[in-house]
mmCIF file with all atom_site columns, C-alpha atoms and ligand atoms in Angstrom:
data_model
loop_
_atom_site.group_PDB
_atom_site.id
_atom_site.type_symbol
_atom_site.label_atom_id
_atom_site.label_alt_id
_atom_site.label_comp_id
_atom_site.label_asym_id
_atom_site.label_entity_id
_atom_site.label_seq_id
_atom_site.pdbx_PDB_ins_code
_atom_site.Cartn_x
_atom_site.Cartn_y
_atom_site.Cartn_z
_atom_site.occupancy
_atom_site.B_iso_or_equiv
_atom_site.pdbx_formal_charge
_atom_site.auth_seq_id
_atom_site.auth_comp_id
_atom_site.auth_asym_id
_atom_site.auth_atom_id
_atom_site.pdbx_PDB_model_num
ATOM   1   C  CA  . UNK A 1 1   ? 18.434  4.914   6.081   1.00 83.00 ? 1   UNK A CA  1
ATOM   2   C  CA  . UNK A 1 2   ? 18.363  7.359   8.976   1.00 87.00 ? 2   UNK A CA  1
ATOM   3   C  CA  . UNK A 1 3   ? 18.353  11.047  8.197   1.00 89.00 ? 3   UNK A CA  1
ATOM   4   C  CA  . UNK A 1 4   ? 20.106  13.056  10.913  1.00 89.00 ? 4   UNK A CA  1
ATOM   5   C  CA  . UNK A 1 5   ? 17.880  16.109  11.297  1.00 88.00 ? 5   UNK A CA  1
ATOM   6   C  CA  . UNK A 1 6   ? 20.497  17.976  13.320  1.00 83.00 ? 6   UNK A CA  1
ATOM   7   C  CA  . UNK A 1 7   ? 22.834  17.954  10.380  1.00 82.00 ? 7   UNK A CA  1
ATOM   8   C  CA  . UNK A 1 8   ? 20.491  19.662  7.937   1.00 82.00 ? 8   UNK A CA  1
ATOM   9   C  CA  . UNK A 1 9   ? 22.226  22.526  6.216   1.00 70.00 ? 9   UNK A CA  1
ATOM   10  C  CA  . UNK A 1 10  ? 20.080  25.633  6.278   1.00 73.00 ? 10  UNK A CA  1
ATOM   11  C  CA  . UNK A 1 11  ? 16.317  25.675  6.420   1.00 80.00 ? 11  UNK A CA  1
ATOM   12  C  CA  . UNK A 1 12  ? 15.571  23.290  3.613   1.00 88.00 ? 12  UNK A CA  1
ATOM   13  C  CA  . UNK A 1 13  ? 17.387  20.382  2.076   1.00 91.00 ? 13  UNK A CA  1
ATOM   14  C  CA  . UNK A 1 14  ? 16.714  18.297  -0.987  1.00 93.00 ? 14  UNK A CA  1
ATOM   15  C  CA  . UNK A 1 15  ? 17.562  14.610  -1.256  1.00 93.00 ? 15  UNK A CA  1
ATOM   16  C  CA  . UNK A 1 16  ? 17.445  12.200  -4.145  1.00 96.00 ? 16  UNK A CA  1
ATOM   17  C  CA  . UNK A 1 17  ? 17.987  8.555   -3.342  1.00 96.00 ? 17  UNK A CA  1
ATOM   18  C  CA  . UNK A 1 18  ? 17.614  5.155   -4.866  1.00 97.00 ? 18  UNK A CA  1
ATOM   19  C  CA  . UNK A 1 19  ? 17.047  2.174   -2.575  1.00 97.00 ? 19  UNK A CA  1
ATOM   20  C  CA  . UNK A 1 20  ? 17.498  -1.410  -3.643  1.00 97.00 ? 20  UNK A CA  1
ATOM   21  C  CA  . UNK A 1 21  ? 14.752  -3.798  -2.478  1.00 96.00 ? 21  UNK A CA  1
ATOM   22  C  CA  . UNK A 1 22  ? 17.290  -5.338  -0.055  1.00 95.00 ? 22  UNK A CA  1
ATOM   23  C  CA  . UNK A 1 23  ? 17.267  -2.059  1.919   1.00 95.00 ? 23  UNK A CA  1
ATOM   24  C  CA  . UNK A 1 24  ? 13.774  -3.061  3.078   1.00 94.00 ? 24  UNK A CA  1
ATOM   25  C  CA  . UNK A 1 25  ? 14.677  -6.499  4.449   1.00 91.00 ? 25  UNK A CA  1
ATOM   26  C  CA  . UNK A 1 26  ? 12.829  -8.018  6.082   1.00 91.00 ? 26  UNK A CA  1
ATOM   27  C  CA  . UNK A 1 27  ? 10.067  -6.913  3.711   1.00 86.00 ? 27  UNK A CA  1
ATOM   28  C  CA  . UNK A 1 28  ? 6.430   -6.561  4.697   1.00 87.00 ? 28  UNK A CA  1
ATOM   29  C  CA  . UNK A 1 29  ? 4.299   -9.651  4.134   1.00 88.00 ? 29  UNK A CA  1
ATOM   30  C  CA  . UNK A 1 30  ? 1.642   -8.000  1.955   1.00 90.00 ? 30  UNK A CA  1
ATOM   31  C  CA  . UNK A 1 31  ? 3.920   -7.254  -1.004  1.00 95.00 ? 31  UNK A CA  1
ATOM   32  C  CA  . UNK A 1 32  ? 7.369   -7.702  -2.475  1.00 96.00 ? 32  UNK A CA  1
ATOM   33  C  CA  . UNK A 1 33  ? 9.453   -4.884  -3.944  1.00 97.00 ? 33  UNK A CA  1
ATOM   34  C  CA  . UNK A 1 34  ? 9.998   -5.797  -7.584  1.00 97.00 ? 34  UNK A CA  1
ATOM   35  C  CA  . UNK A 1 35  ? 12.184  -2.825  -8.536  1.00 97.00 ? 35  UNK A CA  1
ATOM   36  C  CA  . UNK A 1 36  ? 14.395  -0.296  -6.694  1.00 98.00 ? 36  UNK A CA  1
ATOM   37  C  CA  . UNK A 1 37  ? 12.673  2.655   -5.024  1.00 98.00 ? 37  UNK A CA  1
ATOM   38  C  CA  . UNK A 1 38  ? 13.370  6.128   -6.412  1.00 98.00 ? 38  UNK A CA  1
ATOM   39  C  CA  . UNK A 1 39  ? 12.864  8.833   -3.805  1.00 97.00 ? 39  UNK A CA  1
ATOM   40  C  CA  . UNK A 1 40  ? 12.762  12.631  -3.901  1.00 97.00 ? 40  UNK A CA  1
ATOM   41  C  CA  . UNK A 1 41  ? 12.670  14.257  -0.486  1.00 95.00 ? 41  UNK A CA  1
ATOM   42  C  CA  . UNK A 1 42  ? 12.537  17.847  0.718   1.00 95.00 ? 42  UNK A CA  1
ATOM   43  C  CA  . UNK A 1 43  ? 13.069  18.374  4.407   1.00 94.00 ? 43  UNK A CA  1
ATOM   44  C  CA  . UNK A 1 44  ? 12.282  21.770  5.849   1.00 92.00 ? 44  UNK A CA  1
ATOM   45  C  CA  . UNK A 1 45  ? 12.364  23.072  9.393   1.00 90.00 ? 45  UNK A CA  1
ATOM   46  C  CA  . UNK A 1 46  ? 8.839   23.995  10.480  1.00 86.00 ? 46  UNK A CA  1
ATOM   47  C  CA  . UNK A 1 47  ? 9.048   25.226  14.036  1.00 81.00 ? 47  UNK A CA  1
ATOM   48  C  CA  . UNK A 1 48  ? 11.106  24.365  17.076  1.00 82.00 ? 48  UNK A CA  1
ATOM   49  C  CA  . UNK A 1 49  ? 11.155  20.560  16.819  1.00 86.00 ? 49  UNK A CA  1
ATOM   50  C  CA  . UNK A 1 50  ? 9.002   20.049  13.751  1.00 89.00 ? 50  UNK A CA  1
ATOM   51  C  CA  . UNK A 1 51  ? 10.003  19.283  10.196  1.00 92.00 ? 51  UNK A CA  1
ATOM   52  C  CA  . UNK A 1 52  ? 7.908   19.330  7.071   1.00 93.00 ? 52  UNK A CA  1
ATOM   53  C  CA  . UNK A 1 53  ? 8.810   16.476  4.744   1.00 94.00 ? 53  UNK A CA  1
ATOM   54  C  CA  . UNK A 1 54  ? 7.488   16.499  1.202   1.00 95.00 ? 54  UNK A CA  1
ATOM   55  C  CA  . UNK A 1 55  ? 8.425   14.002  -1.411  1.00 96.00 ? 55  UNK A CA  1
ATOM   56  C  CA  . UNK A 1 56  ? 7.659   11.407  -3.975  1.00 98.00 ? 56  UNK A CA  1
ATOM   57  C  CA  . UNK A 1 57  ? 8.495   7.718   -4.154  1.00 98.00 ? 57  UNK A CA  1
ATOM   58  C  CA  . UNK A 1 58  ? 8.172   5.497   -7.208  1.00 98.00 ? 58  UNK A CA  1
ATOM   59  C  CA  . UNK A 1 59  ? 8.625   1.761   -7.484  1.00 98.00 ? 59  UNK A CA  1
ATOM   60  C  CA  . UNK A 1 60  ? 6.771   -1.382  -8.438  1.00 98.00 ? 60  UNK A CA  1
ATOM   61  C  CA  . UNK A 1 61  ? 5.306   -3.794  -5.939  1.00 97.00 ? 61  UNK A CA  1
ATOM   62  C  CA  . UNK A 1 62  ? 4.598   -7.416  -6.628  1.00 97.00 ? 62  UNK A CA  1
ATOM   63  C  CA  . UNK A 1 63  ? 1.270   -8.522  -5.191  1.00 97.00 ? 63  UNK A CA  1
ATOM   64  C  CA  . UNK A 1 64  ? -0.816  -11.665 -5.339  1.00 96.00 ? 64  UNK A CA  1
ATOM   65  C  CA  . UNK A 1 65  ? -4.198  -11.412 -7.048  1.00 96.00 ? 65  UNK A CA  1
ATOM   66  C  CA  . UNK A 1 66  ? -7.021  -12.132 -4.602  1.00 95.00 ? 66  UNK A CA  1
ATOM   67  C  CA  . UNK A 1 67  ? -8.996  -14.018 -7.266  1.00 95.00 ? 67  UNK A CA  1
ATOM   68  C  CA  . UNK A 1 68  ? -6.595  -16.048 -9.423  1.00 95.00 ? 68  UNK A CA  1
ATOM   69  C  CA  . UNK A 1 69  ? -3.673  -16.101 -6.939  1.00 95.00 ? 69  UNK A CA  1
ATOM   70  C  CA  . UNK A 1 70  ? -1.184  -15.108 -9.682  1.00 95.00 ? 70  UNK A CA  1
ATOM   71  C  CA  . UNK A 1 71  ? 1.499   -12.518 -8.880  1.00 96.00 ? 71  UNK A CA  1
ATOM   72  C  CA  . UNK A 1 72  ? 1.195   -9.170  -10.643 1.00 97.00 ? 72  UNK A CA  1
ATOM   73  C  CA  . UNK A 1 73  ? 3.012   -5.813  -10.581 1.00 97.00 ? 73  UNK A CA  1
ATOM   74  C  CA  . UNK A 1 74  ? 1.480   -2.684  -9.109  1.00 97.00 ? 74  UNK A CA  1
ATOM   75  C  CA  . UNK A 1 75  ? 3.185   0.587   -10.142 1.00 97.00 ? 75  UNK A CA  1
ATOM   76  C  CA  . UNK A 1 76  ? 3.448   2.964   -7.171  1.00 97.00 ? 76  UNK A CA  1
ATOM   77  C  CA  . UNK A 1 77  ? 3.865   6.706   -7.549  1.00 97.00 ? 77  UNK A CA  1
ATOM   78  C  CA  . UNK A 1 78  ? 3.295   8.130   -4.086  1.00 96.00 ? 78  UNK A CA  1
ATOM   79  C  CA  . UNK A 1 79  ? 3.450   11.824  -3.267  1.00 96.00 ? 79  UNK A CA  1
ATOM   80  C  CA  . UNK A 1 80  ? 3.416   12.740  0.381   1.00 95.00 ? 80  UNK A CA  1
ATOM   81  C  CA  . UNK A 1 81  ? 3.519   15.685  2.725   1.00 94.00 ? 81  UNK A CA  1
ATOM   82  C  CA  . UNK A 1 82  ? 4.225   14.839  6.322   1.00 93.00 ? 82  UNK A CA  1
ATOM   83  C  CA  . UNK A 1 83  ? 4.915   16.717  9.498   1.00 92.00 ? 83  UNK A CA  1
ATOM   84  C  CA  . UNK A 1 84  ? 7.549   15.133  11.712  1.00 92.00 ? 84  UNK A CA  1
ATOM   85  C  CA  . UNK A 1 85  ? 7.623   15.852  15.414  1.00 90.00 ? 85  UNK A CA  1
ATOM   86  C  CA  . UNK A 1 86  ? 9.705   14.194  18.131  1.00 90.00 ? 86  UNK A CA  1
ATOM   87  C  CA  . UNK A 1 87  ? 8.284   10.904  19.386  1.00 86.00 ? 87  UNK A CA  1
ATOM   88  C  CA  . UNK A 1 88  ? 6.875   11.513  22.846  1.00 77.00 ? 88  UNK A CA  1
ATOM   89  C  CA  . UNK A 1 89  ? 6.594   9.244   25.787  1.00 65.00 ? 89  UNK A CA  1
ATOM   90  C  CA  . UNK A 1 90  ? 2.838   9.335   26.444  1.00 59.00 ? 90  UNK A CA  1
ATOM   91  C  CA  . UNK A 1 91  ? 3.351   7.876   29.904  1.00 60.00 ? 91  UNK A CA  1
ATOM   92  C  CA  . UNK A 1 92  ? 5.674   10.719  30.804  1.00 60.00 ? 92  UNK A CA  1
ATOM   93  C  CA  . UNK A 1 93  ? 3.524   13.411  29.212  1.00 58.00 ? 93  UNK A CA  1
ATOM   94  C  CA  . UNK A 1 94  ? -0.075  12.251  29.595  1.00 54.00 ? 94  UNK A CA  1
ATOM   95  C  CA  . UNK A 1 95  ? -1.478  15.744  29.084  1.00 58.00 ? 95  UNK A CA  1
ATOM   96  C  CA  . UNK A 1 96  ? -0.088  15.957  25.600  1.00 54.00 ? 96  UNK A CA  1
ATOM   97  C  CA  . UNK A 1 97  ? -2.502  14.525  23.086  1.00 56.00 ? 97  UNK A CA  1
ATOM   98  C  CA  . UNK A 1 98  ? -2.208  13.679  19.467  1.00 54.00 ? 98  UNK A CA  1
ATOM   99  C  CA  . UNK A 1 99  ? -5.183  14.406  17.276  1.00 53.00 ? 99  UNK A CA  1
ATOM   100 C  CA  . UNK A 1 100 ? -6.249  11.011  15.964  1.00 49.00 ? 100 UNK A CA  1
ATOM   101 C  CA  . UNK A 1 101 ? -7.520  12.366  12.679  1.00 48.00 ? 101 UNK A CA  1
ATOM   102 C  CA  . UNK A 1 102 ? -4.212  14.021  11.913  1.00 55.00 ? 102 UNK A CA  1
ATOM   103 C  CA  . UNK A 1 103 ? -2.820  11.251  9.765   1.00 53.00 ? 103 UNK A CA  1
ATOM   104 C  CA  . UNK A 1 104 ? -0.030  13.315  8.325   1.00 80.00 ? 104 UNK A CA  1
ATOM   105 C  CA  . UNK A 1 105 ? 1.833   13.591  11.612  1.00 85.00 ? 105 UNK A CA  1
ATOM   106 C  CA  . UNK A 1 106 ? 4.769   11.236  11.965  1.00 89.00 ? 106 UNK A CA  1
ATOM   107 C  CA  . UNK A 1 107 ? 7.440   10.853  14.567  1.00 90.00 ? 107 UNK A CA  1
ATOM   108 C  CA  . UNK A 1 108 ? 11.179  10.896  14.607  1.00 92.00 ? 108 UNK A CA  1
ATOM   109 C  CA  . UNK A 1 109 ? 13.367  9.469   17.329  1.00 90.00 ? 109 UNK A CA  1
ATOM   110 C  CA  . UNK A 1 110 ? 16.682  10.644  18.721  1.00 89.00 ? 110 UNK A CA  1
ATOM   111 C  CA  . UNK A 1 111 ? 16.981  13.355  16.127  1.00 90.00 ? 111 UNK A CA  1
ATOM   112 C  CA  . UNK A 1 112 ? 16.730  10.963  13.182  1.00 92.00 ? 112 UNK A CA  1
ATOM   113 C  CA  . UNK A 1 113 ? 14.091  10.430  10.565  1.00 93.00 ? 113 UNK A CA  1
ATOM   114 C  CA  . UNK A 1 114 ? 13.797  6.824   9.372   1.00 94.00 ? 114 UNK A CA  1
ATOM   115 C  CA  . UNK A 1 115 ? 13.348  7.121   5.607   1.00 95.00 ? 115 UNK A CA  1
ATOM   116 C  CA  . UNK A 1 116 ? 12.827  3.370   5.129   1.00 95.00 ? 116 UNK A CA  1
ATOM   117 C  CA  . UNK A 1 117 ? 10.006  3.446   7.669   1.00 94.00 ? 117 UNK A CA  1
ATOM   118 C  CA  . UNK A 1 118 ? 8.470   6.448   5.891   1.00 95.00 ? 118 UNK A CA  1
ATOM   119 C  CA  . UNK A 1 119 ? 8.544   4.538   2.613   1.00 96.00 ? 119 UNK A CA  1
ATOM   120 C  CA  . UNK A 1 120 ? 7.048   1.398   4.152   1.00 95.00 ? 120 UNK A CA  1
ATOM   121 C  CA  . UNK A 1 121 ? 4.099   3.492   5.326   1.00 94.00 ? 121 UNK A CA  1
ATOM   122 C  CA  . UNK A 1 122 ? 3.648   4.940   1.843   1.00 95.00 ? 122 UNK A CA  1
ATOM   123 C  CA  . UNK A 1 123 ? 3.623   1.455   0.304   1.00 96.00 ? 123 UNK A CA  1
ATOM   124 C  CA  . UNK A 1 124 ? 1.022   0.292   2.815   1.00 94.00 ? 124 UNK A CA  1
ATOM   125 C  CA  . UNK A 1 125 ? -1.148  3.286   1.889   1.00 94.00 ? 125 UNK A CA  1
ATOM   126 C  CA  . UNK A 1 126 ? -0.759  2.438   -1.794  1.00 95.00 ? 126 UNK A CA  1
ATOM   127 C  CA  . UNK A 1 127 ? -1.962  -1.159  -1.376  1.00 95.00 ? 127 UNK A CA  1
ATOM   128 C  CA  . UNK A 1 128 ? -5.459  -1.796  -2.740  1.00 94.00 ? 128 UNK A CA  1
ATOM   129 C  CA  . UNK A 1 129 ? -8.102  -3.175  -0.355  1.00 93.00 ? 129 UNK A CA  1
ATOM   130 C  CA  . UNK A 1 130 ? -8.481  -6.178  -2.614  1.00 93.00 ? 130 UNK A CA  1
ATOM   131 C  CA  . UNK A 1 131 ? -5.514  -6.729  -4.921  1.00 95.00 ? 131 UNK A CA  1
ATOM   132 C  CA  . UNK A 1 132 ? -6.604  -7.812  -8.407  1.00 96.00 ? 132 UNK A CA  1
ATOM   133 C  CA  . UNK A 1 133 ? -4.362  -8.508  -11.401 1.00 96.00 ? 133 UNK A CA  1
ATOM   134 C  CA  . UNK A 1 134 ? -7.074  -6.868  -13.541 1.00 94.00 ? 134 UNK A CA  1
ATOM   135 C  CA  . UNK A 1 135 ? -10.550 -5.623  -12.679 1.00 93.00 ? 135 UNK A CA  1
ATOM   136 C  CA  . UNK A 1 136 ? -11.926 -8.268  -15.024 1.00 94.00 ? 136 UNK A CA  1
ATOM   137 C  CA  . UNK A 1 137 ? -9.985  -11.172 -13.526 1.00 96.00 ? 137 UNK A CA  1
ATOM   138 C  CA  . UNK A 1 138 ? -12.277 -14.220 -13.561 1.00 94.00 ? 138 UNK A CA  1
ATOM   139 C  CA  . UNK A 1 139 ? -10.349 -16.027 -10.851 1.00 95.00 ? 139 UNK A CA  1
ATOM   140 C  CA  . UNK A 1 140 ? -10.320 -19.754 -10.288 1.00 94.00 ? 140 UNK A CA  1
ATOM   141 C  CA  . UNK A 1 141 ? -13.039 -22.256 -11.161 1.00 93.00 ? 141 UNK A CA  1
ATOM   142 C  CA  . UNK A 1 142 ? -14.723 -23.253 -7.867  1.00 89.00 ? 142 UNK A CA  1
ATOM   143 C  CA  . UNK A 1 143 ? -15.032 -26.849 -9.085  1.00 89.00 ? 143 UNK A CA  1
ATOM   144 C  CA  . UNK A 1 144 ? -11.658 -27.728 -10.606 1.00 93.00 ? 144 UNK A CA  1
ATOM   145 C  CA  . UNK A 1 145 ? -9.437  -24.771 -9.639  1.00 93.00 ? 145 UNK A CA  1
ATOM   146 C  CA  . UNK A 1 146 ? -8.479  -23.885 -13.215 1.00 94.00 ? 146 UNK A CA  1
ATOM   147 C  CA  . UNK A 1 147 ? -7.433  -20.273 -13.883 1.00 94.00 ? 147 UNK A CA  1
ATOM   148 C  CA  . UNK A 1 148 ? -10.421 -19.033 -15.896 1.00 92.00 ? 148 UNK A CA  1
ATOM   149 C  CA  . UNK A 1 149 ? -8.387  -16.196 -17.420 1.00 89.00 ? 149 UNK A CA  1
ATOM   150 C  CA  . UNK A 1 150 ? -6.242  -18.785 -19.183 1.00 90.00 ? 150 UNK A CA  1
ATOM   151 C  CA  . UNK A 1 151 ? -8.528  -21.675 -19.896 1.00 91.00 ? 151 UNK A CA  1
ATOM   152 C  CA  . UNK A 1 152 ? -12.151 -22.705 -20.247 1.00 89.00 ? 152 UNK A CA  1
ATOM   153 C  CA  . UNK A 1 153 ? -12.359 -25.733 -17.986 1.00 91.00 ? 153 UNK A CA  1
ATOM   154 C  CA  . UNK A 1 154 ? -15.844 -26.763 -19.097 1.00 87.00 ? 154 UNK A CA  1
ATOM   155 C  CA  . UNK A 1 155 ? -17.272 -27.113 -15.585 1.00 89.00 ? 155 UNK A CA  1
ATOM   156 C  CA  . UNK A 1 156 ? -20.881 -25.981 -15.266 1.00 74.00 ? 156 UNK A CA  1
ATOM   157 C  CA  . UNK A 1 157 ? -21.281 -22.818 -13.242 1.00 64.00 ? 157 UNK A CA  1
ATOM   158 C  CA  . UNK A 1 158 ? -22.259 -23.947 -9.757  1.00 57.00 ? 158 UNK A CA  1
ATOM   159 C  CA  . UNK A 1 159 ? -24.301 -20.843 -9.125  1.00 61.00 ? 159 UNK A CA  1
ATOM   160 C  CA  . UNK A 1 160 ? -27.647 -20.051 -10.758 1.00 65.00 ? 160 UNK A CA  1
ATOM   161 C  CA  . UNK A 1 161 ? -29.360 -16.722 -10.626 1.00 69.00 ? 161 UNK A CA  1
ATOM   162 C  CA  . UNK A 1 162 ? -32.259 -17.306 -8.166  1.00 70.00 ? 162 UNK A CA  1
ATOM   163 C  CA  . UNK A 1 163 ? -34.333 -14.740 -10.080 1.00 74.00 ? 163 UNK A CA  1
ATOM   164 C  CA  . UNK A 1 164 ? -34.373 -17.163 -12.992 1.00 70.00 ? 164 UNK A CA  1
ATOM   165 C  CA  . UNK A 1 165 ? -35.661 -20.116 -10.940 1.00 68.00 ? 165 UNK A CA  1
ATOM   166 C  CA  . UNK A 1 166 ? -39.382 -19.261 -11.362 1.00 69.00 ? 166 UNK A CA  1
ATOM   167 C  CA  . UNK A 1 167 ? -38.878 -18.962 -15.117 1.00 66.00 ? 167 UNK A CA  1
ATOM   168 C  CA  . UNK A 1 168 ? -37.365 -22.420 -15.119 1.00 63.00 ? 168 UNK A CA  1
ATOM   169 C  CA  . UNK A 1 169 ? -40.548 -23.773 -13.544 1.00 63.00 ? 169 UNK A CA  1
ATOM   170 C  CA  . UNK A 1 170 ? -42.603 -22.169 -16.305 1.00 63.00 ? 170 UNK A CA  1
ATOM   171 C  CA  . UNK A 1 171 ? -40.573 -23.971 -18.911 1.00 61.00 ? 171 UNK A CA  1
ATOM   172 C  CA  . UNK A 1 172 ? -41.185 -27.408 -17.384 1.00 58.00 ? 172 UNK A CA  1
ATOM   173 C  CA  . UNK A 1 173 ? -43.465 -29.548 -19.484 1.00 59.00 ? 173 UNK A CA  1
ATOM   174 C  CA  . UNK A 1 174 ? -46.959 -29.630 -17.965 1.00 55.00 ? 174 UNK A CA  1
ATOM   175 C  CA  . UNK A 1 175 ? -48.176 -33.073 -16.883 1.00 56.00 ? 175 UNK A CA  1
ATOM   176 C  CA  . UNK A 1 176 ? -51.830 -32.222 -17.142 1.00 53.00 ? 176 UNK A CA  1
ATOM   177 C  CA  . UNK A 1 177 ? -53.406 -29.856 -19.518 1.00 50.00 ? 177 UNK A CA  1
HETATM 178 ZN ZN1 . ZN  B 2 .   ? -6.247  -12.414 -11.124 1.00 53.24 ? 1   ZN  B ZN1 1
HETATM 179 ZN ZN1 . ZN  B 2 .   ? -13.571 -26.049 -13.718 1.00 53.24 ? 2   ZN  B ZN1 1
#
């Protein structure tokens, strides 16, 4: 969805939208939208070419657990405050610099704000570094691949605490006494 900034009525406009997952096709690889996206958006003129965009997006993303590889749902409730300025051609205006630490600055092109693109960025920000179905997920058995959250496979743990190794030696029966 493109929002035509030239057609804003007055200084501030409020939008409420619902986007079906299909509005995001092709979807990003890192997640799948499991439910529609509910969006509240306030767009406000903030200077000559700049617009302040505040809003909130809620949905649920389906992710794959990094340990057990099962899919799970991540609720997303993202609030954002962004400043939109016209996209600039850096080659044409080399003297104009963008502060790299200013993460809240976004760009619009040809007078239009791409709401789908805005939402994609919010979803990316909401993704965990390491997606886990639960913090306590035990993952897959390294020997047989069984999902240890669902079953006890009976394999011996392959890993032994090296701090316990000396103790093991102490427990060995002595040959000579
Ligand atoms: Zn898991
Ligand atoms: Zn196993």
